[in-house]
């Protein structure tokens, strides 16, 4: 067993933040040999019970759960910051050309290493990631994640129509490849597979039907896709499926809404769509920096909370502009406040943080596994230095409440504040 003494941030089951200014976190193997949190609480209370355990003291530091990114495209590292007039030209001019390079397996391996380095540098310890339509891109990301002991979920993109040469796949083969990848990777060490139709317009009905059948057959596999991001895209889907009640309803029609189904964006929804999310157990990956960058719209937090469907935060790199969970949480705050196109609400700092940790875990069906530091959770955690920059130090020292402390970090923090990342499977990095 190992133990760390520092301030500790974690979350109660109701999503409220728990903060121990002088805490102790104890990690060690469980009965299955997984590195988990064995105990957490006030140092003064717990320390006598762990007298034989070496305790590392981290004065002035905050231990917090590793962040979870609910939606990110691993092949789009080089697409970040590409100028375009909205989603559809951005896909055509940047995303598809870059993704076509993943036919070369060596390119996938090189990018997987860079991508995971970048996630970890920013304190992200779990992600739900799109690969490309090339199966080897999944193998590259999974192999490198396995080597690092990460809890990572990814899938091969399904896109058999309305896609250029180089990224378009063939309907039958794409489903054969998906099933082979599920069998190879899902549940191996800490890895999980996600069935990954890119979005409705780029999949034929046969491909969507096949994806739905796999989702039924492999009930604990994840599903990831995009929905209702951009008005031109919504219009396109209406032309393709004129009889569907809504864009989201198309996914329902093909059996692609259920627990462990995560849909990026969910912006242009009505209350029927929100009810459908809640009733099916599907979750939204809110991607605010991407939505602001591409001018797609604003996620309606009031609607999500009122109807009560699961949602959490995501970077959506390369449409998103940063790997940093701090930047994403700040953008989510802006999006919540926007009150011209939907009701504007003020998201609390603790809620923003929860959406990127324990709330994101709940959206994935992984509550109690990752995203929190309760006993039994896998020991993925970060060490934050709240004095990492002069302004951050000045501001956090003046914090008179937990909300003030967390909000200072959200507004002023970036990768410089992430001092260390501990991964359960692979020890400290
Ligand atoms: Zn995306």
Tab-separated table of C-alpha atoms and ligand atoms in Angstrom:
chain	number	residue	atom	x	y	z
A	1	UNK	CA	0.000	0.000	0.000
A	2	UNK	CA	0.987	3.614	-0.502
A	3	UNK	CA	-0.432	6.800	0.973
A	4	UNK	CA	-0.354	10.518	0.251
A	5	UNK	CA	-1.045	13.433	2.584
A	6	UNK	CA	-2.464	16.567	0.929
A	7	UNK	CA	-5.734	18.419	0.482
A	8	UNK	CA	-8.205	16.026	-1.155
A	9	UNK	CA	-11.144	16.763	-3.453
A	10	UNK	CA	-13.776	14.094	-4.137
A	11	UNK	CA	-17.532	13.836	-4.643
A	12	UNK	CA	-20.512	12.490	-2.713
A	13	UNK	CA	-23.057	10.286	-4.492
A	14	UNK	CA	-25.375	13.287	-4.955
A	15	UNK	CA	-22.638	15.143	-6.864
A	16	UNK	CA	-21.693	17.565	-4.097
A	17	UNK	CA	-17.985	18.204	-3.583
A	18	UNK	CA	-16.222	16.934	-0.468
A	19	UNK	CA	-12.990	18.668	0.495
A	20	UNK	CA	-10.482	17.634	3.116
A	21	UNK	CA	-7.886	20.409	3.647
A	22	UNK	CA	-5.466	18.009	5.378
A	23	UNK	CA	-6.357	14.607	4.015
A	24	UNK	CA	-4.900	11.140	3.597
A	25	UNK	CA	-5.389	8.962	0.522
A	26	UNK	CA	-4.424	5.294	0.804
A	27	UNK	CA	-4.155	3.091	-2.302
A	28	UNK	CA	-3.382	-0.576	-2.657
A	29	UNK	CA	-4.440	-3.766	-4.410
A	30	UNK	CA	-7.938	-5.185	-3.968
A	31	UNK	CA	-8.802	-8.912	-4.004
A	32	UNK	CA	-8.470	-8.958	-7.816
A	33	UNK	CA	-5.120	-7.168	-7.708
A	34	UNK	CA	-6.489	-3.870	-9.046
A	35	UNK	CA	-4.900	-0.760	-7.567
A	36	UNK	CA	-7.799	0.949	-5.788
A	37	UNK	CA	-8.463	3.567	-3.150
A	38	UNK	CA	-8.419	1.741	0.168
A	39	UNK	CA	-9.171	4.690	2.443
A	40	UNK	CA	-9.662	8.433	2.229
A	41	UNK	CA	-10.417	11.068	4.848
A	42	UNK	CA	-8.901	13.432	7.387
A	43	UNK	CA	-5.202	12.790	8.007
A	44	UNK	CA	-5.562	13.081	11.778
A	45	UNK	CA	-8.300	10.444	11.848
A	46	UNK	CA	-6.848	7.946	9.377
A	47	UNK	CA	-3.087	8.145	9.941
A	48	UNK	CA	-3.031	5.964	13.114
A	49	UNK	CA	-4.670	3.109	11.156
A	50	UNK	CA	-1.882	3.157	8.540
A	51	UNK	CA	1.153	3.491	10.767
A	52	UNK	CA	3.120	0.908	8.742
A	53	UNK	CA	2.458	2.548	5.387
A	54	UNK	CA	4.890	5.034	3.887
A	55	UNK	CA	3.126	8.371	3.620
A	56	UNK	CA	4.287	10.912	1.071
A	57	UNK	CA	3.551	14.442	2.246
A	58	UNK	CA	2.560	16.930	-0.470
A	59	UNK	CA	2.155	20.267	1.337
A	60	UNK	CA	0.180	22.925	-0.506
A	61	UNK	CA	-1.063	20.412	-3.086
A	62	UNK	CA	-4.559	19.137	-3.918
A	63	UNK	CA	-5.227	15.508	-4.819
A	64	UNK	CA	-8.252	15.158	-7.103
A	65	UNK	CA	-9.760	12.451	-9.308
A	66	UNK	CA	-8.204	12.131	-12.771
A	67	UNK	CA	-10.372	13.916	-15.323
A	68	UNK	CA	-12.580	11.994	-17.758
A	69	UNK	CA	-12.967	13.291	-21.320
A	70	UNK	CA	-16.311	12.026	-22.640
A	71	UNK	CA	-15.659	12.745	-26.299
A	72	UNK	CA	-12.396	13.239	-28.149
A	73	UNK	CA	-10.973	12.295	-31.550
A	74	UNK	CA	-7.524	10.806	-31.182
A	75	UNK	CA	-6.672	11.233	-34.910
A	76	UNK	CA	-7.522	14.936	-34.823
A	77	UNK	CA	-4.492	16.081	-32.827
A	78	UNK	CA	-3.220	17.864	-35.956
A	79	UNK	CA	-6.671	19.274	-36.810
A	80	UNK	CA	-6.889	21.406	-33.659
A	81	UNK	CA	-7.036	25.111	-34.484
A	82	UNK	CA	-7.979	24.696	-38.164
A	83	UNK	CA	-10.019	27.594	-39.562
A	84	UNK	CA	-13.314	26.766	-41.295
A	85	UNK	CA	-16.796	28.158	-41.861
A	86	UNK	CA	-18.647	25.726	-39.612
A	87	UNK	CA	-18.845	21.981	-39.099
A	88	UNK	CA	-19.389	20.595	-42.601
A	89	UNK	CA	-16.585	22.543	-44.401
A	90	UNK	CA	-14.320	21.817	-41.420
A	91	UNK	CA	-14.910	18.073	-41.889
A	92	UNK	CA	-14.262	18.237	-45.656
A	93	UNK	CA	-11.224	20.521	-45.601
A	94	UNK	CA	-9.330	19.297	-42.545
A	95	UNK	CA	-10.761	16.335	-40.697
A	96	UNK	CA	-11.230	13.828	-43.501
A	97	UNK	CA	-7.817	14.521	-45.152
A	98	UNK	CA	-6.075	14.127	-41.782
A	99	UNK	CA	-7.984	10.969	-40.893
A	100	UNK	CA	-7.139	9.385	-44.243
A	101	UNK	CA	-3.468	9.350	-43.166
A	102	UNK	CA	-4.315	6.645	-40.624
A	103	UNK	CA	-4.327	4.028	-43.363
A	104	UNK	CA	-0.610	4.053	-42.493
A	105	UNK	CA	-0.278	2.096	-39.256
A	106	UNK	CA	2.988	3.752	-38.262
A	107	UNK	CA	1.279	7.145	-38.356
A	108	UNK	CA	-1.385	5.806	-35.965
A	109	UNK	CA	1.229	4.537	-33.531
A	110	UNK	CA	3.120	7.818	-33.511
A	111	UNK	CA	-0.063	9.828	-32.948
A	112	UNK	CA	-1.326	7.457	-30.219
A	113	UNK	CA	1.809	8.107	-28.176
A	114	UNK	CA	1.576	11.862	-28.614
A	115	UNK	CA	-2.170	11.875	-27.895
A	116	UNK	CA	-1.898	9.905	-24.641
A	117	UNK	CA	1.085	11.988	-23.491
A	118	UNK	CA	-0.985	15.092	-24.071
A	119	UNK	CA	-4.062	13.749	-22.239
A	120	UNK	CA	-1.985	12.722	-19.224
A	121	UNK	CA	-0.089	16.017	-19.158
A	122	UNK	CA	-3.473	17.707	-18.751
A	123	UNK	CA	-4.611	15.325	-16.001
A	124	UNK	CA	-7.028	13.296	-18.141
A	125	UNK	CA	-6.856	9.643	-17.130
A	126	UNK	CA	-9.858	8.204	-18.994
A	127	UNK	CA	-11.322	9.140	-22.368
A	128	UNK	CA	-14.020	7.955	-24.733
A	129	UNK	CA	-12.246	8.360	-28.039
A	130	UNK	CA	-13.030	8.129	-31.719
A	131	UNK	CA	-10.301	6.468	-33.769
A	132	UNK	CA	-10.647	6.578	-37.583
A	133	UNK	CA	-12.399	4.169	-39.937
A	134	UNK	CA	-9.155	2.156	-40.176
A	135	UNK	CA	-9.096	-0.766	-37.689
A	136	UNK	CA	-5.344	-0.339	-37.242
A	137	UNK	CA	-5.984	3.093	-35.697
A	138	UNK	CA	-7.915	1.372	-32.886
A	139	UNK	CA	-5.138	-1.155	-32.412
A	140	UNK	CA	-2.576	1.654	-32.157
A	141	UNK	CA	-4.517	3.513	-29.464
A	142	UNK	CA	-5.505	0.408	-27.506
A	143	UNK	CA	-1.991	-1.065	-27.515
A	144	UNK	CA	-0.436	2.122	-26.205
A	145	UNK	CA	-3.209	2.603	-23.606
A	146	UNK	CA	-2.733	-0.972	-22.432
A	147	UNK	CA	0.999	-0.454	-22.100
A	148	UNK	CA	0.313	2.548	-19.842
A	149	UNK	CA	-2.374	0.763	-17.792
A	150	UNK	CA	-5.016	3.328	-18.736
A	151	UNK	CA	-8.771	2.951	-18.587
A	152	UNK	CA	-9.494	3.951	-22.174
A	153	UNK	CA	-12.530	3.409	-24.386
A	154	UNK	CA	-12.321	3.736	-28.171
A	155	UNK	CA	-13.814	2.519	-31.410
A	156	UNK	CA	-13.377	2.333	-35.160
A	157	UNK	CA	-15.463	4.945	-36.969
A	158	UNK	CA	-18.274	3.603	-39.148
A	159	UNK	CA	-18.827	5.766	-42.242
A	160	UNK	CA	-19.849	4.021	-45.449
A	161	UNK	CA	-21.441	6.942	-47.332
A	162	UNK	CA	-21.142	10.693	-47.919
A	163	UNK	CA	-17.449	10.394	-47.106
A	164	UNK	CA	-14.434	10.808	-49.390
A	165	UNK	CA	-12.086	8.059	-50.513
A	166	UNK	CA	-9.543	7.277	-47.831
A	167	UNK	CA	-11.954	7.353	-44.894
A	168	UNK	CA	-15.085	5.694	-46.334
A	169	UNK	CA	-15.479	2.065	-45.270
A	170	UNK	CA	-17.482	-0.811	-46.785
A	171	UNK	CA	-20.725	-1.717	-45.014
A	172	UNK	CA	-20.260	-5.446	-44.495
A	173	UNK	CA	-16.540	-5.312	-43.758
A	174	UNK	CA	-16.988	-2.384	-41.325
A	175	UNK	CA	-19.296	-4.504	-39.164
A	176	UNK	CA	-17.031	-7.544	-39.349
A	177	UNK	CA	-14.102	-5.320	-38.315
A	178	UNK	CA	-16.107	-3.806	-35.451
A	179	UNK	CA	-17.004	-7.193	-34.021
A	180	UNK	CA	-13.412	-8.406	-34.328
A	181	UNK	CA	-12.193	-5.312	-32.483
A	182	UNK	CA	-14.793	-5.819	-29.723
A	183	UNK	CA	-13.538	-9.377	-29.241
A	184	UNK	CA	-9.925	-8.333	-29.298
A	185	UNK	CA	-10.095	-5.359	-26.943
A	186	UNK	CA	-13.303	-5.025	-24.923
A	187	UNK	CA	-12.712	-5.881	-21.270
A	188	UNK	CA	-9.016	-6.592	-21.814
A	189	UNK	CA	-7.169	-5.097	-18.836
A	190	UNK	CA	-8.791	-1.662	-18.411
A	191	UNK	CA	-9.814	-1.207	-22.050
A	192	UNK	CA	-13.313	-0.885	-23.443
A	193	UNK	CA	-14.750	-0.778	-26.941
A	194	UNK	CA	-17.290	1.705	-28.312
A	195	UNK	CA	-19.396	1.081	-31.428
A	196	UNK	CA	-18.770	4.308	-33.329
A	197	UNK	CA	-21.016	5.477	-36.176
A	198	UNK	CA	-19.600	8.906	-37.032
A	199	UNK	CA	-23.067	10.478	-37.332
A	200	UNK	CA	-26.299	9.733	-39.187
A	201	UNK	CA	-25.408	11.291	-42.580
A	202	UNK	CA	-22.234	9.249	-43.065
A	203	UNK	CA	-23.762	5.810	-42.382
A	204	UNK	CA	-26.150	3.876	-44.638
A	205	UNK	CA	-29.267	2.403	-43.070
A	206	UNK	CA	-27.663	-1.035	-43.370
A	207	UNK	CA	-24.613	0.147	-41.414
A	208	UNK	CA	-26.739	1.778	-38.704
A	209	UNK	CA	-28.840	-1.378	-38.472
A	210	UNK	CA	-25.701	-3.515	-38.151
A	211	UNK	CA	-24.324	-1.184	-35.469
A	212	UNK	CA	-27.597	-1.489	-33.539
A	213	UNK	CA	-27.480	-5.286	-33.794
A	214	UNK	CA	-23.938	-5.344	-32.401
A	215	UNK	CA	-25.043	-2.993	-29.619
A	216	UNK	CA	-27.765	-5.459	-28.676
A	217	UNK	CA	-25.480	-8.454	-28.881
A	218	UNK	CA	-22.694	-6.844	-26.825
A	219	UNK	CA	-24.712	-5.081	-24.139
A	220	UNK	CA	-21.796	-3.810	-22.046
A	221	UNK	CA	-19.950	-2.308	-25.020
A	222	UNK	CA	-20.254	1.470	-25.345
A	223	UNK	CA	-21.806	3.394	-28.258
A	224	UNK	CA	-20.524	6.818	-29.272
A	225	UNK	CA	-21.642	9.239	-31.949
A	226	UNK	CA	-22.663	12.837	-32.611
A	227	UNK	CA	-26.152	14.352	-32.620
A	228	UNK	CA	-27.781	17.754	-33.171
A	229	UNK	CA	-24.539	19.722	-33.250
A	230	UNK	CA	-25.193	22.132	-36.087
A	231	UNK	CA	-28.316	23.388	-37.895
A	232	UNK	CA	-27.059	22.478	-41.393
A	233	UNK	CA	-26.382	18.964	-40.133
A	234	UNK	CA	-29.870	18.747	-38.557
A	235	UNK	CA	-31.392	19.846	-41.898
A	236	UNK	CA	-29.356	17.206	-43.742
A	237	UNK	CA	-30.621	14.464	-41.418
A	238	UNK	CA	-34.206	15.657	-41.943
A	239	UNK	CA	-33.734	15.236	-45.707
A	240	UNK	CA	-32.298	11.750	-45.234
A	241	UNK	CA	-34.978	10.648	-42.752
A	242	UNK	CA	-38.071	12.779	-43.485
A	243	UNK	CA	-40.311	10.497	-41.413
A	244	UNK	CA	-38.194	10.542	-38.260
A	245	UNK	CA	-39.558	12.700	-35.437
A	246	UNK	CA	-36.096	14.171	-34.844
A	247	UNK	CA	-32.401	13.580	-35.483
A	248	UNK	CA	-32.076	11.770	-32.145
A	249	UNK	CA	-35.060	9.567	-33.002
A	250	UNK	CA	-33.082	8.122	-35.941
A	251	UNK	CA	-30.598	6.604	-33.495
A	252	UNK	CA	-33.485	5.209	-31.462
A	253	UNK	CA	-34.947	3.629	-34.594
A	254	UNK	CA	-31.717	1.652	-35.083
A	255	UNK	CA	-31.332	0.544	-31.455
A	256	UNK	CA	-28.494	2.936	-30.701
A	257	UNK	CA	-29.915	4.643	-27.613
A	258	UNK	CA	-29.317	2.811	-24.343
A	259	UNK	CA	-27.166	2.925	-21.220
A	260	UNK	CA	-23.513	3.380	-22.219
A	261	UNK	CA	-24.510	5.312	-25.363
A	262	UNK	CA	-22.759	8.689	-25.372
A	263	UNK	CA	-23.764	11.377	-27.859
A	264	UNK	CA	-21.624	14.442	-28.403
A	265	UNK	CA	-23.256	17.893	-28.505
A	266	UNK	CA	-27.056	17.366	-28.068
A	267	UNK	CA	-27.593	21.073	-28.740
A	268	UNK	CA	-30.591	21.364	-31.067
A	269	UNK	CA	-32.972	19.301	-28.920
A	270	UNK	CA	-36.551	19.747	-27.813
A	271	UNK	CA	-38.082	18.298	-24.652
A	272	UNK	CA	-39.138	15.117	-26.503
A	273	UNK	CA	-35.480	14.501	-27.307
A	274	UNK	CA	-34.480	15.190	-23.715
A	275	UNK	CA	-37.138	12.751	-22.492
A	276	UNK	CA	-35.841	10.171	-24.955
A	277	UNK	CA	-32.315	10.566	-23.570
A	278	UNK	CA	-33.575	10.104	-20.023
A	279	UNK	CA	-35.848	7.177	-20.839
A	280	UNK	CA	-33.166	5.254	-22.736
A	281	UNK	CA	-30.262	6.014	-20.370
A	282	UNK	CA	-28.191	7.645	-23.115
A	283	UNK	CA	-25.841	10.465	-22.079
A	284	UNK	CA	-24.651	13.739	-23.591
A	285	UNK	CA	-20.982	14.605	-24.010
A	286	UNK	CA	-21.148	18.378	-23.732
A	287	UNK	CA	-18.323	19.849	-25.812
A	288	UNK	CA	-18.317	23.589	-25.165
A	289	UNK	CA	-14.976	24.707	-26.625
A	290	UNK	CA	-15.831	22.898	-29.851
A	291	UNK	CA	-19.327	24.365	-29.976
A	292	UNK	CA	-18.004	27.881	-29.421
A	293	UNK	CA	-15.164	27.392	-31.941
A	294	UNK	CA	-17.408	26.064	-34.718
A	295	UNK	CA	-20.300	28.378	-33.804
A	296	UNK	CA	-22.625	25.400	-33.454
A	297	UNK	CA	-24.788	26.608	-30.565
A	298	UNK	CA	-25.129	26.315	-26.801
A	299	UNK	CA	-25.965	23.186	-24.813
A	300	UNK	CA	-29.131	23.801	-22.789
A	301	UNK	CA	-28.156	22.957	-19.220
A	302	UNK	CA	-31.504	24.092	-17.850
A	303	UNK	CA	-33.287	21.612	-20.107
A	304	UNK	CA	-30.871	18.813	-19.236
A	305	UNK	CA	-31.296	19.388	-15.511
A	306	UNK	CA	-35.074	19.869	-15.709
A	307	UNK	CA	-35.678	16.646	-17.637
A	308	UNK	CA	-32.781	14.921	-15.909
A	309	UNK	CA	-30.709	13.090	-18.509
A	310	UNK	CA	-27.077	12.174	-17.961
A	311	UNK	CA	-24.420	14.576	-19.197
A	312	UNK	CA	-20.740	15.328	-18.685
A	313	UNK	CA	-17.898	17.274	-20.230
A	314	UNK	CA	-15.713	16.646	-23.240
A	315	UNK	CA	-12.992	18.429	-25.180
A	316	UNK	CA	-14.021	17.207	-28.655
A	317	UNK	CA	-10.476	17.859	-29.889
A	318	UNK	CA	-9.894	18.641	-32.830
A	319	UNK	CA	-13.174	20.657	-33.087
A	320	UNK	CA	-12.444	21.571	-29.477
A	321	UNK	CA	-9.633	24.007	-28.875
A	322	UNK	CA	-7.891	22.509	-25.854
A	323	UNK	CA	-7.011	19.251	-24.121
A	324	UNK	CA	-7.263	21.105	-20.816
A	325	UNK	CA	-10.203	20.206	-18.578
A	326	UNK	CA	-9.838	23.659	-17.014
A	327	UNK	CA	-10.475	25.318	-20.369
A	328	UNK	CA	-13.410	23.000	-21.027
A	329	UNK	CA	-14.978	23.718	-17.620
A	330	UNK	CA	-14.627	27.465	-18.180
A	331	UNK	CA	-16.229	27.192	-21.620
A	332	UNK	CA	-19.078	25.179	-20.077
A	333	UNK	CA	-19.599	28.022	-17.636
A	334	UNK	CA	-19.894	30.491	-20.560
A	335	UNK	CA	-22.303	28.158	-22.355
A	336	UNK	CA	-24.425	27.767	-19.223
A	337	UNK	CA	-24.624	31.538	-18.766
A	338	UNK	CA	-25.698	32.215	-22.368
A	339	UNK	CA	-29.321	33.281	-22.113
A	340	UNK	CA	-30.347	34.495	-25.577
A	341	UNK	CA	-31.032	31.172	-27.313
A	342	UNK	CA	-32.097	29.215	-24.198
A	343	UNK	CA	-32.467	29.841	-20.452
A	344	UNK	CA	-29.152	31.037	-18.988
A	345	UNK	CA	-28.091	29.448	-15.707
A	346	UNK	CA	-25.042	29.678	-13.457
A	347	UNK	CA	-23.239	26.366	-13.062
A	348	UNK	CA	-21.408	26.091	-9.759
A	349	UNK	CA	-17.657	25.412	-9.820
A	350	UNK	CA	-18.226	22.103	-8.004
A	351	UNK	CA	-20.807	21.064	-10.604
A	352	UNK	CA	-18.480	21.945	-13.479
A	353	UNK	CA	-15.737	19.835	-11.873
A	354	UNK	CA	-18.177	16.976	-11.220
A	355	UNK	CA	-19.206	16.971	-14.886
A	356	UNK	CA	-15.586	16.274	-15.843
A	357	UNK	CA	-14.990	13.567	-13.192
A	358	UNK	CA	-17.663	11.693	-11.212
A	359	UNK	CA	-20.498	12.934	-13.444
A	360	UNK	CA	-18.659	11.829	-16.569
A	361	UNK	CA	-18.084	8.429	-14.938
A	362	UNK	CA	-21.817	8.178	-14.266
A	363	UNK	CA	-22.539	9.004	-17.922
A	364	UNK	CA	-20.261	6.078	-18.886
A	365	UNK	CA	-21.814	3.716	-16.345
A	366	UNK	CA	-18.476	3.697	-14.512
A	367	UNK	CA	-19.521	5.357	-11.259
A	368	UNK	CA	-17.562	3.873	-8.380
A	369	UNK	CA	-14.889	2.746	-10.846
A	370	UNK	CA	-13.211	5.960	-12.023
A	371	UNK	CA	-13.803	9.714	-11.683
A	372	UNK	CA	-13.877	9.741	-7.888
A	373	UNK	CA	-11.704	8.949	-4.887
A	374	UNK	CA	-14.104	6.926	-2.775
A	375	UNK	CA	-12.875	3.609	-1.364
A	376	UNK	CA	-13.023	0.957	-4.090
A	377	UNK	CA	-12.486	3.378	-6.982
A	378	UNK	CA	-9.514	2.642	-9.199
A	379	UNK	CA	-6.572	4.769	-8.100
A	380	UNK	CA	-6.378	7.246	-10.994
A	381	UNK	CA	-5.671	10.640	-9.507
A	382	UNK	CA	-3.884	13.899	-10.126
A	383	UNK	CA	-1.833	16.197	-7.924
A	384	UNK	CA	-2.688	19.842	-8.507
A	385	UNK	CA	-0.379	22.717	-7.626
A	386	UNK	CA	-2.664	25.687	-6.943
A	387	UNK	CA	0.391	27.970	-6.948
A	388	UNK	CA	1.589	26.932	-10.416
A	389	UNK	CA	1.535	30.483	-11.785
A	390	UNK	CA	1.909	33.816	-9.966
A	391	UNK	CA	-1.698	34.870	-10.569
A	392	UNK	CA	-3.073	31.434	-9.683
A	393	UNK	CA	-1.053	31.447	-6.440
A	394	UNK	CA	-2.233	34.929	-5.538
A	395	UNK	CA	-5.849	34.142	-6.306
A	396	UNK	CA	-6.097	30.679	-4.702
A	397	UNK	CA	-4.446	31.943	-1.515
A	398	UNK	CA	-7.334	34.392	-1.129
A	399	UNK	CA	-10.049	31.776	-1.655
A	400	UNK	CA	-12.505	31.909	1.244
A	401	UNK	CA	-14.582	28.902	0.185
A	402	UNK	CA	-14.262	25.695	-1.824
A	403	UNK	CA	-16.273	27.255	-4.680
A	404	UNK	CA	-13.851	30.195	-4.810
A	405	UNK	CA	-10.852	27.856	-4.830
A	406	UNK	CA	-12.278	25.627	-7.571
A	407	UNK	CA	-13.400	28.562	-9.686
A	408	UNK	CA	-9.947	30.181	-9.503
A	409	UNK	CA	-8.479	26.944	-10.840
A	410	UNK	CA	-11.153	26.653	-13.551
A	411	UNK	CA	-10.616	30.211	-14.781
A	412	UNK	CA	-6.823	30.453	-14.413
A	413	UNK	CA	-5.628	26.831	-14.515
A	414	UNK	CA	-4.042	24.853	-17.330
A	415	UNK	CA	-1.520	22.011	-17.699
A	416	UNK	CA	1.002	23.905	-15.542
A	417	UNK	CA	-1.246	23.218	-12.528
A	418	UNK	CA	-1.147	19.443	-13.115
A	419	UNK	CA	1.944	18.442	-11.203
A	420	UNK	CA	1.573	14.673	-11.349
A	421	UNK	CA	-0.700	11.969	-12.655
A	422	UNK	CA	-1.068	8.566	-10.981
A	423	UNK	CA	-2.450	5.713	-13.059
A	424	UNK	CA	-3.706	2.703	-11.147
A	425	UNK	CA	-2.342	0.136	-13.527
A	426	UNK	CA	1.087	1.618	-14.032
A	427	UNK	CA	2.083	3.430	-10.855
A	428	UNK	CA	3.125	7.042	-10.774
A	429	UNK	CA	4.074	9.092	-13.818
B	1	LIG	ZN1	-16.661	14.963	-32.181
